[in-house]
Short mmCIF file of C-alpha atoms and ligand atoms in Angstrom, two decimals:
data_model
loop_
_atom_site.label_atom_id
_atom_site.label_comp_id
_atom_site.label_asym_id
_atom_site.label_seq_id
_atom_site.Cartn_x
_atom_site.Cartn_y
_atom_site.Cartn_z
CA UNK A 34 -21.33 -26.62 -27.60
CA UNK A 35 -24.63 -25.05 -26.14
CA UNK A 36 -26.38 -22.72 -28.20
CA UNK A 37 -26.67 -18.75 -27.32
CA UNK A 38 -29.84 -18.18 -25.21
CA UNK A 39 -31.89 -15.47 -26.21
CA UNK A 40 -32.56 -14.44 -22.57
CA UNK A 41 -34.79 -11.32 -22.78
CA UNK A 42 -37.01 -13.24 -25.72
CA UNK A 43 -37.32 -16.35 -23.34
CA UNK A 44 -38.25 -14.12 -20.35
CA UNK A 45 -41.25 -12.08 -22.26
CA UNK A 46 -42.51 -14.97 -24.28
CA UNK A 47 -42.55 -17.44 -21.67
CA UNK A 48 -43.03 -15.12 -18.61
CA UNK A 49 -44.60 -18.16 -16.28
CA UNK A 50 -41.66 -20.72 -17.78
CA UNK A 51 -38.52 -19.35 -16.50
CA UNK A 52 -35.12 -21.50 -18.16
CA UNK A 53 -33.82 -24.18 -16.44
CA UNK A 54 -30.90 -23.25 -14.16
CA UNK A 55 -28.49 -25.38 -16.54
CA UNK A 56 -29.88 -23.66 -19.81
CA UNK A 57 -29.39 -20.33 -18.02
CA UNK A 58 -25.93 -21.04 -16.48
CA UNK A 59 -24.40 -22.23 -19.96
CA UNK A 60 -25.88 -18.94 -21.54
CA UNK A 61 -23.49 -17.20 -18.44
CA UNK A 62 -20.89 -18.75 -20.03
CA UNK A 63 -19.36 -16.06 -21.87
CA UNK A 64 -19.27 -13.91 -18.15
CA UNK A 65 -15.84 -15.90 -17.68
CA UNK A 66 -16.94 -17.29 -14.87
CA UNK A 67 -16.76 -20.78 -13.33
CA UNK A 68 -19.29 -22.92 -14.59
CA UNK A 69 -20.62 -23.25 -10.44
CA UNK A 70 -20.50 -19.87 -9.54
CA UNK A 71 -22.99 -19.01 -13.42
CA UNK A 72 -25.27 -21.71 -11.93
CA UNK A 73 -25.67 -20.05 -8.46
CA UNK A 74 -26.28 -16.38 -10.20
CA UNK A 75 -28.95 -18.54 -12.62
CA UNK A 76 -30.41 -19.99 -10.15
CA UNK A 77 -30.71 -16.77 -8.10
CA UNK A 78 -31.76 -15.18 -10.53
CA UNK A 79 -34.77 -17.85 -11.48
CA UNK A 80 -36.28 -17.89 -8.30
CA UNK A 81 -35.84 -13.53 -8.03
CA UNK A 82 -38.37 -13.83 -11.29
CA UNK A 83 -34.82 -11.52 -12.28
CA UNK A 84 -33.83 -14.02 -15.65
CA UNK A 85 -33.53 -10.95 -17.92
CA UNK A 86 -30.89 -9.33 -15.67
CA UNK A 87 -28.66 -12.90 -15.27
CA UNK A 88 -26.38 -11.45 -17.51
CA UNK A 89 -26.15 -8.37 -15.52
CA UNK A 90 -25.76 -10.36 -12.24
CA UNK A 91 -22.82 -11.87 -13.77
CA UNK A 92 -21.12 -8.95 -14.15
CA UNK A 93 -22.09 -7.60 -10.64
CA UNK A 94 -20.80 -10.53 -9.13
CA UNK A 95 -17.31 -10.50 -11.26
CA UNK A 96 -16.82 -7.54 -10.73
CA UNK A 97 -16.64 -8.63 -6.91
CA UNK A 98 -13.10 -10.02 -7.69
CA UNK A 99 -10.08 -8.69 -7.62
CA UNK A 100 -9.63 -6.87 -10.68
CA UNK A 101 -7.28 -4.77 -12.70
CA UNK A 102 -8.04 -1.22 -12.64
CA UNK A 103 -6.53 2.53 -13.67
CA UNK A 104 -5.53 4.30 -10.59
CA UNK A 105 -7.04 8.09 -12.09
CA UNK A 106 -7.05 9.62 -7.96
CA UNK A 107 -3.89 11.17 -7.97
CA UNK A 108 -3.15 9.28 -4.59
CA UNK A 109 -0.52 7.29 -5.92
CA UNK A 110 0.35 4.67 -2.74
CA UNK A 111 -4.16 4.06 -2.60
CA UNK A 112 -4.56 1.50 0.42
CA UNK A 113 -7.91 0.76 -1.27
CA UNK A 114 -6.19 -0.27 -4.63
CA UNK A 115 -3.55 -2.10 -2.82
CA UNK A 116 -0.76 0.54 -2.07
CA UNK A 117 2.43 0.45 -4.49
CA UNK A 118 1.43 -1.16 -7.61
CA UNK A 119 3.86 -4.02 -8.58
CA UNK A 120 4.58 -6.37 -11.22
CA UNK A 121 5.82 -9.72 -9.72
CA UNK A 122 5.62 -13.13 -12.01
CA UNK A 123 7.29 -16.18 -10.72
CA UNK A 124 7.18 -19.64 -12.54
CA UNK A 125 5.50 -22.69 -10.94
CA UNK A 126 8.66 -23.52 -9.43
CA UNK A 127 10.60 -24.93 -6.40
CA UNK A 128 12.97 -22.34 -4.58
CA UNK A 129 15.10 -22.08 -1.53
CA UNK A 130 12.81 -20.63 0.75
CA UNK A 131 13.91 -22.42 3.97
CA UNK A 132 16.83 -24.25 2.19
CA UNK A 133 20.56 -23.96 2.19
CA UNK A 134 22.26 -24.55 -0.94
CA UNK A 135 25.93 -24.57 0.45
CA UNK A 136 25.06 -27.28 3.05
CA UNK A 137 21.97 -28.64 1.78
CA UNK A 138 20.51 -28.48 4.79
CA UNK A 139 17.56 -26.86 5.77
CA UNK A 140 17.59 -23.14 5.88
CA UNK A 141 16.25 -20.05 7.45
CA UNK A 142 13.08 -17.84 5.47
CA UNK A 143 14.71 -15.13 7.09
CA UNK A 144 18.07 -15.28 5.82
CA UNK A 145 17.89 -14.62 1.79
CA UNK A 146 16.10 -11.33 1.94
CA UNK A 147 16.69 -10.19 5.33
CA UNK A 148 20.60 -10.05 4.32
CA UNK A 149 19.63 -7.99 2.01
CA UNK A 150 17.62 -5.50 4.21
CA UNK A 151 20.57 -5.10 6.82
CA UNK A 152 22.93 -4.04 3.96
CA UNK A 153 19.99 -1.44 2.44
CA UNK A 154 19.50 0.07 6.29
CA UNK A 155 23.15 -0.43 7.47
CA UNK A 156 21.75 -2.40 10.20
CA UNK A 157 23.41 -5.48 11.88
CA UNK A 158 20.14 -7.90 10.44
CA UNK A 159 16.43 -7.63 9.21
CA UNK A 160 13.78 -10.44 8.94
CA UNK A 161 10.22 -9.89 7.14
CA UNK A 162 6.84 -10.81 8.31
CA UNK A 163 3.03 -10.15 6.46
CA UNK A 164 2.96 -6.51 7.19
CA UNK A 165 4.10 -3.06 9.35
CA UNK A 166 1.09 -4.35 12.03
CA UNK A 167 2.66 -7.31 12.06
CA UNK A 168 6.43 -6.05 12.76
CA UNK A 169 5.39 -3.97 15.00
CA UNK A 170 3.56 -6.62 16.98
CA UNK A 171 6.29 -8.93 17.12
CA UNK A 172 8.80 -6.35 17.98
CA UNK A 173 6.86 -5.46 21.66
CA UNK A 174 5.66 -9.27 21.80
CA UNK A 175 9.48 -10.26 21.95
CA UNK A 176 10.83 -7.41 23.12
CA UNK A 177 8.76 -6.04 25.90
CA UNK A 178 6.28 -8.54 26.73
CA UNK A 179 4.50 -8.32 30.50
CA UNK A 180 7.35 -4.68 30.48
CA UNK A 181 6.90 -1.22 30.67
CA UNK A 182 7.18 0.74 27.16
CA UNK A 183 6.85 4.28 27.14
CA UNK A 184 5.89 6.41 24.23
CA UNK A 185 5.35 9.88 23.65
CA UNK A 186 1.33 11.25 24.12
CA UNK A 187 2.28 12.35 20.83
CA UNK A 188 2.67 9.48 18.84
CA UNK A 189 0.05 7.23 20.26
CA UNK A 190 -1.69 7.40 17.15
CA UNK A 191 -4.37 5.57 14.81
CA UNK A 192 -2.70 5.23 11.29
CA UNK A 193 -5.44 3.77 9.05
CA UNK A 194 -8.14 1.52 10.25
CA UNK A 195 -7.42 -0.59 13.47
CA UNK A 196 -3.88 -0.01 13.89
CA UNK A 197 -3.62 1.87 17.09
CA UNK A 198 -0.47 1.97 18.83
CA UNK A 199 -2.41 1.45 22.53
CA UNK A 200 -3.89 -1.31 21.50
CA UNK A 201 -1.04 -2.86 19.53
CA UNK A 202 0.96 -2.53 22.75
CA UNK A 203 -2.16 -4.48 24.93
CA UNK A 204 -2.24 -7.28 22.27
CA UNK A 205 1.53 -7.76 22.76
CA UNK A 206 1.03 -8.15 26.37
CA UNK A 207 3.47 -5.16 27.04
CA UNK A 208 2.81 -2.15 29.19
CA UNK A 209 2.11 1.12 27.94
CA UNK A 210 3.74 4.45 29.13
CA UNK A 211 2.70 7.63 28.45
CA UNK A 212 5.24 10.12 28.40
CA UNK A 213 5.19 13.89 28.36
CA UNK A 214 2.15 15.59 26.41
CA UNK A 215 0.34 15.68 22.99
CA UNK A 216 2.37 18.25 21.37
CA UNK A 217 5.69 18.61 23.27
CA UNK A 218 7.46 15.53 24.63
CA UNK A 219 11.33 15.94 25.55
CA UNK A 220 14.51 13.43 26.57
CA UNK A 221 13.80 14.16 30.12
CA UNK A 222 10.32 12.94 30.15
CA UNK A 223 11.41 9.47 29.09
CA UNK A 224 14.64 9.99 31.43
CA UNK A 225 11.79 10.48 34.53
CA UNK A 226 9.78 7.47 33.16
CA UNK A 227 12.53 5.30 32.77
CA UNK A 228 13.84 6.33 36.59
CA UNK A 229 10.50 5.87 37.79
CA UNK A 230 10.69 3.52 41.50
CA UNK A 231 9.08 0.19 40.15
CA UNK A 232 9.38 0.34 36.36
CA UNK A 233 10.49 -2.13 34.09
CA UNK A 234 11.02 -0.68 31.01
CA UNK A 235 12.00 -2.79 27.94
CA UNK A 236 12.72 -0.42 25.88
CA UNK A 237 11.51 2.89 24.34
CA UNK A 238 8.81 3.07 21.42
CA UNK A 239 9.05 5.98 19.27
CA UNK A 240 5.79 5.73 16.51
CA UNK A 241 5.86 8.16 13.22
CA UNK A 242 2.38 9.46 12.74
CA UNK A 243 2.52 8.92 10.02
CA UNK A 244 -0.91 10.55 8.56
CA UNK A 245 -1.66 13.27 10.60
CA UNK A 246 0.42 16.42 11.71
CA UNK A 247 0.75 18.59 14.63
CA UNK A 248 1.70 21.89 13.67
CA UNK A 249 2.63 24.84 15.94
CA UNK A 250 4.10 24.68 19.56
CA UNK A 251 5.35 21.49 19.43
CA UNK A 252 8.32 19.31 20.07
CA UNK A 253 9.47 15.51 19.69
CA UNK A 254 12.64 14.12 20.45
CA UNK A 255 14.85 12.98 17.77
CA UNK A 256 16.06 9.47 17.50
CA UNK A 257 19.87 10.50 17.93
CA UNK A 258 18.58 11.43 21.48
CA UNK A 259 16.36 8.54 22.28
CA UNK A 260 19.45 6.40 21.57
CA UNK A 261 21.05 8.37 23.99
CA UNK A 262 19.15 6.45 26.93
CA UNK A 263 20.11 3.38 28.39
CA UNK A 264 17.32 1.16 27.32
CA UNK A 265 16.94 0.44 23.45
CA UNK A 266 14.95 2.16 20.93
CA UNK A 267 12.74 1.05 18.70
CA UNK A 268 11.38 3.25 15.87
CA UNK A 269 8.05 2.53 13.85
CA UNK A 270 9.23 4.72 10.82
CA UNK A 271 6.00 3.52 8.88
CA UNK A 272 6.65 4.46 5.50
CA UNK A 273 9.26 2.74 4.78
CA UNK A 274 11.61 5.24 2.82
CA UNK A 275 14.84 3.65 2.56
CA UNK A 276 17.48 6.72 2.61
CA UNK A 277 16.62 10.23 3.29
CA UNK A 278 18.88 11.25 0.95
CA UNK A 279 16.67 9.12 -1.57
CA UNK A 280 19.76 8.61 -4.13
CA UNK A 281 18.06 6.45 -6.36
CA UNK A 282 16.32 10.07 -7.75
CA UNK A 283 18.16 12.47 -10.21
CA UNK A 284 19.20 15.85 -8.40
CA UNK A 285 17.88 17.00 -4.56
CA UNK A 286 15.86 14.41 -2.37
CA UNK A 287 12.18 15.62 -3.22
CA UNK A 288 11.03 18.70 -0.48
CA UNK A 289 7.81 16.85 0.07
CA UNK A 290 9.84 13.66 1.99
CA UNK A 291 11.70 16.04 4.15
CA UNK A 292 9.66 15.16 7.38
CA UNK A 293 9.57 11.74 6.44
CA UNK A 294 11.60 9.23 8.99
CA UNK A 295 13.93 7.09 6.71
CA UNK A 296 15.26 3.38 7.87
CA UNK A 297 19.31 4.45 7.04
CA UNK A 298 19.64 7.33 9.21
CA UNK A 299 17.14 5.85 12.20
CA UNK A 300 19.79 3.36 12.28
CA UNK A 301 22.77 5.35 11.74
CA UNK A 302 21.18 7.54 14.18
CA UNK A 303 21.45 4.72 17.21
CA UNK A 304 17.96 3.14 16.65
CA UNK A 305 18.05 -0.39 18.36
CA UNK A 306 15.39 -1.61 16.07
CA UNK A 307 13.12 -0.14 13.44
CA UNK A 308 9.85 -1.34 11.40
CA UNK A 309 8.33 -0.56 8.56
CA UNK A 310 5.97 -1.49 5.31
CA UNK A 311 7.04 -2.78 2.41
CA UNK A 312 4.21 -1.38 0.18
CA UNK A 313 4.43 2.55 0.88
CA UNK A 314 6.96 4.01 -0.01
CA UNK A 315 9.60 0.97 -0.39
CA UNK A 316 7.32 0.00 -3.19
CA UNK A 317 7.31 -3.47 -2.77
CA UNK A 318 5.33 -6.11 -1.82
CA UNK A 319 2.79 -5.80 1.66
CA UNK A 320 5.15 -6.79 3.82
CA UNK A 321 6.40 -5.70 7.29
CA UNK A 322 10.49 -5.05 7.94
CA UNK A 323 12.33 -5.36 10.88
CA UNK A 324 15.63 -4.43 11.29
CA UNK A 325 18.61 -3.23 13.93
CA UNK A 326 20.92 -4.79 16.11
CA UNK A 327 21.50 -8.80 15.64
CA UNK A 328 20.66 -9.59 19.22
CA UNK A 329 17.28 -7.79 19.13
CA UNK A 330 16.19 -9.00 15.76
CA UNK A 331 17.59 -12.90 17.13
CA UNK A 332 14.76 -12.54 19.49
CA UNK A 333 12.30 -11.58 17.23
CA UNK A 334 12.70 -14.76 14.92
CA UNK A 335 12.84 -16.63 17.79
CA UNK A 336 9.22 -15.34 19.12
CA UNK A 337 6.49 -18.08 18.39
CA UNK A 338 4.21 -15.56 16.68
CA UNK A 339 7.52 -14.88 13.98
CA UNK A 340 6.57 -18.22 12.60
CA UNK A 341 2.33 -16.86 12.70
CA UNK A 342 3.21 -14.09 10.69
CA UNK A 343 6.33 -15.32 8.28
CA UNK A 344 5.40 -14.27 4.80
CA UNK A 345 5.33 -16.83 1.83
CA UNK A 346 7.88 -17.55 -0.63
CA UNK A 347 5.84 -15.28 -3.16
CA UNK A 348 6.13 -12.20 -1.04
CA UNK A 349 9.70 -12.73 -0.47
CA UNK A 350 10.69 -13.62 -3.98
CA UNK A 351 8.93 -10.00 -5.05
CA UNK A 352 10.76 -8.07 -1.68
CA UNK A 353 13.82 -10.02 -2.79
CA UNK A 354 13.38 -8.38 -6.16
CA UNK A 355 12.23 -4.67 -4.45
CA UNK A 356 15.47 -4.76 -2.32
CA UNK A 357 17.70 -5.91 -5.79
CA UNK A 358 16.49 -3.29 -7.57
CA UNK A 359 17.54 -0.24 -4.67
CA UNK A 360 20.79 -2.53 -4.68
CA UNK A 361 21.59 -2.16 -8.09
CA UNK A 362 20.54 1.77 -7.87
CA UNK A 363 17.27 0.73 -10.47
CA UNK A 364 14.64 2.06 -8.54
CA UNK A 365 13.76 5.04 -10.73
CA UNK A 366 13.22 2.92 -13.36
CA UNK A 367 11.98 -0.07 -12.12
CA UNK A 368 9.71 0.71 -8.98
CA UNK A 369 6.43 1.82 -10.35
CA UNK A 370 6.04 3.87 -6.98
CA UNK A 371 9.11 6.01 -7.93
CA UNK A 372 8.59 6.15 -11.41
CA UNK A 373 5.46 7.95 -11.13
CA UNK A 374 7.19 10.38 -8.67
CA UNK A 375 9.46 10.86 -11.15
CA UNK A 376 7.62 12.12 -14.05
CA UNK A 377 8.11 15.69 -15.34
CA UNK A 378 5.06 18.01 -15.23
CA UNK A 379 5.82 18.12 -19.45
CA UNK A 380 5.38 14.22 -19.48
CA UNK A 381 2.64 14.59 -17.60
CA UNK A 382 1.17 17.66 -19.74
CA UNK A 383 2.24 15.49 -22.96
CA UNK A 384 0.40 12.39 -21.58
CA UNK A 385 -2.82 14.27 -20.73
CA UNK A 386 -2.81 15.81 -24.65
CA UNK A 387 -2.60 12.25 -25.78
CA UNK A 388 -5.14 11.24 -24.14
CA UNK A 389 -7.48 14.56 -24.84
CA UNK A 390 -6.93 14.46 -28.70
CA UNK A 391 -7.84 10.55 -28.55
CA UNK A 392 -10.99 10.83 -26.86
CA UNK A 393 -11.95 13.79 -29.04
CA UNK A 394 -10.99 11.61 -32.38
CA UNK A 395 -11.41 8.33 -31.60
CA UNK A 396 -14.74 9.02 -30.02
CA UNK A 397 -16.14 12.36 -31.59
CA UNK A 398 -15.92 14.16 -28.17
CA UNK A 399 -16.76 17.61 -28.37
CA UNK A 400 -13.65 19.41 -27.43
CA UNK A 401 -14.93 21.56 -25.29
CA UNK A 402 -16.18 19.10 -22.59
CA UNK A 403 -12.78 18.21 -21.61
CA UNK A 404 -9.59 20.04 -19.98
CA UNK A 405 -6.43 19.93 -18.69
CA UNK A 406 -5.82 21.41 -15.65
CA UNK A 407 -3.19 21.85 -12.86
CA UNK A 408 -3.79 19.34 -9.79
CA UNK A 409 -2.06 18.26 -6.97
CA UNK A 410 -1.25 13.89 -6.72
CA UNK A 411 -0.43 12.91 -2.62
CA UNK A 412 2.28 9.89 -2.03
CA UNK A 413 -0.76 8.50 -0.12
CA UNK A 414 -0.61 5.26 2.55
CA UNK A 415 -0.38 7.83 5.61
CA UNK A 416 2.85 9.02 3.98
CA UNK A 417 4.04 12.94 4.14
CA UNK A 418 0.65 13.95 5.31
CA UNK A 419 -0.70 17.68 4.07
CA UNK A 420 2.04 17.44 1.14
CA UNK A 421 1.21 17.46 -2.62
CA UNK A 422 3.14 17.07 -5.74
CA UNK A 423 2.22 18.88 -8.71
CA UNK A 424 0.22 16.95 -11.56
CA UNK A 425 -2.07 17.30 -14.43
CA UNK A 426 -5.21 16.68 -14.38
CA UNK A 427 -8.05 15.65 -17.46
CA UNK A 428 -11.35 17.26 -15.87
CA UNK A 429 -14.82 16.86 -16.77
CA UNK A 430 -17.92 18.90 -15.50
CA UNK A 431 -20.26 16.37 -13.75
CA UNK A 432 -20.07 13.38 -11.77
CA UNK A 433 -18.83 10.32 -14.12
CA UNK A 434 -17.00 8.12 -11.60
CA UNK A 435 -19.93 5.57 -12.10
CA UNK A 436 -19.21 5.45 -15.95
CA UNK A 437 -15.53 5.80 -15.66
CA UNK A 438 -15.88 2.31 -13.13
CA UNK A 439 -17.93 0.28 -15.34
CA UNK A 440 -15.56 0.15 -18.17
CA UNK A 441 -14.04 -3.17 -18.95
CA UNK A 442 -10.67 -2.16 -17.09
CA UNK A 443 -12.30 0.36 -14.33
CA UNK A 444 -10.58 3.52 -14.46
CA UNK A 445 -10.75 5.25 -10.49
CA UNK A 446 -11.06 9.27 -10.55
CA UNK A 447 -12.34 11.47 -8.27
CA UNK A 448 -14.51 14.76 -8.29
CA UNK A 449 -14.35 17.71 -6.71
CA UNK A 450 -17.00 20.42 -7.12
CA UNK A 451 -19.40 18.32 -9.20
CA UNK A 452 -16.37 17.77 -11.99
CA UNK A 453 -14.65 14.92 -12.33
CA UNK A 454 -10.93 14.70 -12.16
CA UNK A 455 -8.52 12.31 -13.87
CA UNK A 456 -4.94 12.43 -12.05
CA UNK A 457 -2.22 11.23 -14.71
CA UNK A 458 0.62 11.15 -12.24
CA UNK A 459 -0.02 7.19 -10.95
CA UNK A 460 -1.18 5.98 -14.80
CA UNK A 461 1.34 4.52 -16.19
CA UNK A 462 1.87 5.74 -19.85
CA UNK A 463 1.13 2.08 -21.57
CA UNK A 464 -2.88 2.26 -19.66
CA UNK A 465 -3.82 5.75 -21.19
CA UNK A 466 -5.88 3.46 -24.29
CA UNK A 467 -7.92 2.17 -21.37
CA UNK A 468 -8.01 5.70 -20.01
CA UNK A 469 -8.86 7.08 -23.62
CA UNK A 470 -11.67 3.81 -23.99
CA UNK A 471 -12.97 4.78 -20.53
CA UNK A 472 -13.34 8.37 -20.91
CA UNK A 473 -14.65 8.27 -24.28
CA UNK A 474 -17.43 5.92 -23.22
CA UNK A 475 -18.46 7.93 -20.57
CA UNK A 476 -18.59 11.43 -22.38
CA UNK A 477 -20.62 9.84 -25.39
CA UNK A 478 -23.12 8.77 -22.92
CA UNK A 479 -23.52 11.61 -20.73
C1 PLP B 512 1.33 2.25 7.85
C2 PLP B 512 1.87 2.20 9.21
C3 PLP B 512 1.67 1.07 10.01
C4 PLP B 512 0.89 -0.12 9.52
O1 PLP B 512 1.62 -0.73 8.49
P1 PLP B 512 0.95 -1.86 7.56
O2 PLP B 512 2.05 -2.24 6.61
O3 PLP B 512 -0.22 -1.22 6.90
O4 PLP B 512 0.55 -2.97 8.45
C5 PLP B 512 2.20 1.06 11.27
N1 PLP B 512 2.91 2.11 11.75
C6 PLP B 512 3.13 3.22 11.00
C7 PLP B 512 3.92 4.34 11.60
C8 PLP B 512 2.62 3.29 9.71
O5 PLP B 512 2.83 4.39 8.98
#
């Protein structure tokens, strides 16, 4: 066993003889991290003339990694802290990921869990690739490549950075058609487009915005009408809310998913084929859905890029698990997405006076630097843009988000108006000790 290094007496009594980069590494040790990676930092740090900040550049450089943190934003679907927060463990074992058990034969990766999509949508099949991108990429690659596609002006949208439905269509080799204008586009602008002398339309896109709204003089066309014309439809719904009527919840759908698309009635409604994510509002895994009539999604597995973008047995093991769980009407309970939309403003109002009477115990906090206030928590991930839900907030004067990320579990607020806001809507009741360690850290410094 190497002995502790006292680093900050070795760099001011011996100021011209740094530590050797194996001396320094081992006294990295206790950073966690890989014996290579504390040699590279000590070694970095020797020839910086930096030794007495090694320890320091350890913890910069872990806290590079992916790391567990407290979602405090209030945007509960954060693309930055990886959308729907999930809990997925699977044992280091084989499964039947392209196997079939009755004939024991190989087997389709598309079968298991797409089975199970087509009976959540009410569509005739579903298969799953890495993402929405992705879906939406094969769809027009299989569907409508070197044809004409026309979309509304409307819904040829950005949603997040790089997906753009223009270039989307480009990549997929298919042609794009605009069709009617930015804020009004009706059936009989796709019926001209699709009549037009010398088209070859594929089908017709219809793209949710998604995260931006047009409000005013406007009008889209519905996808009961779309389906209505003699080419097929295919609907980017995005979000990837299952059922409109969202059954899974106690009482009325919430009011702030009522412009939200939703995969059961854009098939029920004559879609050909839909898409969407599997880590908005699904809750799941990131993942990309496609599902609609068996012909359409048969050329879709088909397509050489299907087997580019097939997800791995982890991802469908966890969507497996997401689609169970809606199956077996659980999702309230058992999708931390939903959960968190399900919380009562008292739970929430309970949870923040735990958390305020620990910090002002535990850590001798005057009272008086810390409230609990009304705020408003967004679905997030481009979802039901403009909407809020009501929350609770723990608030702060001044700007602590520094403080609040450099405890050992990283706790992510915001502020607003030079105070800083915790959100308690998207942390889950068993993280409000790291909350409570967090917050009580930062107030005894400040
Ligand atoms: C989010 C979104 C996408 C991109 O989905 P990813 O799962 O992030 O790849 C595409 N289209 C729409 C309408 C979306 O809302």
């Amino acid at each position: 066993m190497g002995r502790a290094i006292d680093l900050s007496g070795a760099a001011v009594t011996a100021p011209n003889r740094p530590p050797s980069v194996d001396t320094l590494a081992r006294s990295l040790r206790s950073s966690g991290l890989p014996h290579p990676i504390c040699v590279d930092i000590a070694r970095e740090a020797i020839e910086a003339g930096d030794v007495e900040n090694a320890s320091a550049r350890a913890d910069t450089f872990r806290r590079t990694l992916l790391t567990d943190v407290v979602n405090a934003t209030g945007v509960l679907l954060h693309t930055n802290l990886g959308r729907a927060p999930l809990g997925h463990h699977q044992p280091a074992q084989a499964q039947t990921v392209e196997f079939d058990l009755s004939t024991g034969e190989r087997g389709s990766r598309q079968t298991a869990v797409g089975q199970l999509f087509a009976r959540l949508t009410g569509a005739e099949d579903a298969m799953i690739v890495n993402n929405n991108a992705a879906a939406v990429l094969l769809v027009l690659a299989a569907l409508a490549e070197g044809r004409d596609v026309p979309v509304s002006r409307g819904e040829s949208v950005e949603i997040g950075g790089s997906f753009r439905v223009p270039e989307v269509m480009e990549q997929s080799g298919c042609r794009l058609v605009d069709v009617g204008t930015t804020n009004r586009t009706r059936l009989s602008d796709y019926e001209r487009a699709i009549a037009r002398p010398g088209i070859d339309v594929a089908m017709v896109m219809k793209v949710h915005p998604s995260n931006y709204r047009v409000d005013g003089f406007i009008e889209e066309t519905s996808i009961a009408e779309l389906s209505t014309l003699n080419v097929p439809l295919m609907a980017d719904i995005g979000s990837g809310l299952l059922d409109a009527k969202v059954p899974w919840l106690k009482g009325a759908p919430p009011t702030w998913l009522a412009d939200e698309p939703a995969a059961v009635q854009a098939i029920s409604d004559g879609a050909g084929i839909i898409t969407f994510s599997g880590d908005k509002l699904l809750g799941g895994p990131q993942s990309g859905i496609i599902a609609g009539r068996a012909d359409l999604v048969e050329q879709c597995k088909r397509h050489p890029l299907a087997r580019a973008l097939r997800p791995g047995g982890l991802v469908l093991r966890s969507l497996q698990d997401t689609a169970l769980t809606y199956l077996d009407k659980r999702a309230a309970v058992d999708i931390a997405f939903w959960k968190m939309v399900d919380r009562s403003l008292d739970e929430l109002d309970a949870a923040a006076e735990r958390i305020r009477f620990a910090v002002i115990h535990d850590h001798d906090i005057d009272p008086a630097l810390l409230m609990i206030e009304p705020s408003e928590a967004l679905p997030g991930a481009g979802s039901a843009p403009g909407i809020t839900m009501a929350s609770r907030a723990l608030v702060v004067d001044g700007d602590h988000l520094a403080a609040l990320r450099s405890a050992p579990t990283p706790v992510i607020a915001r502020t607003r108006d030079g105070r800083t806001s915790l959100d308690l809507r998207a942390i889950d009741p068993g993280h409000e000790t790291v909350v409570v360690a967090a917050l009580g850290a930062a107030l005894a410094v400040s």
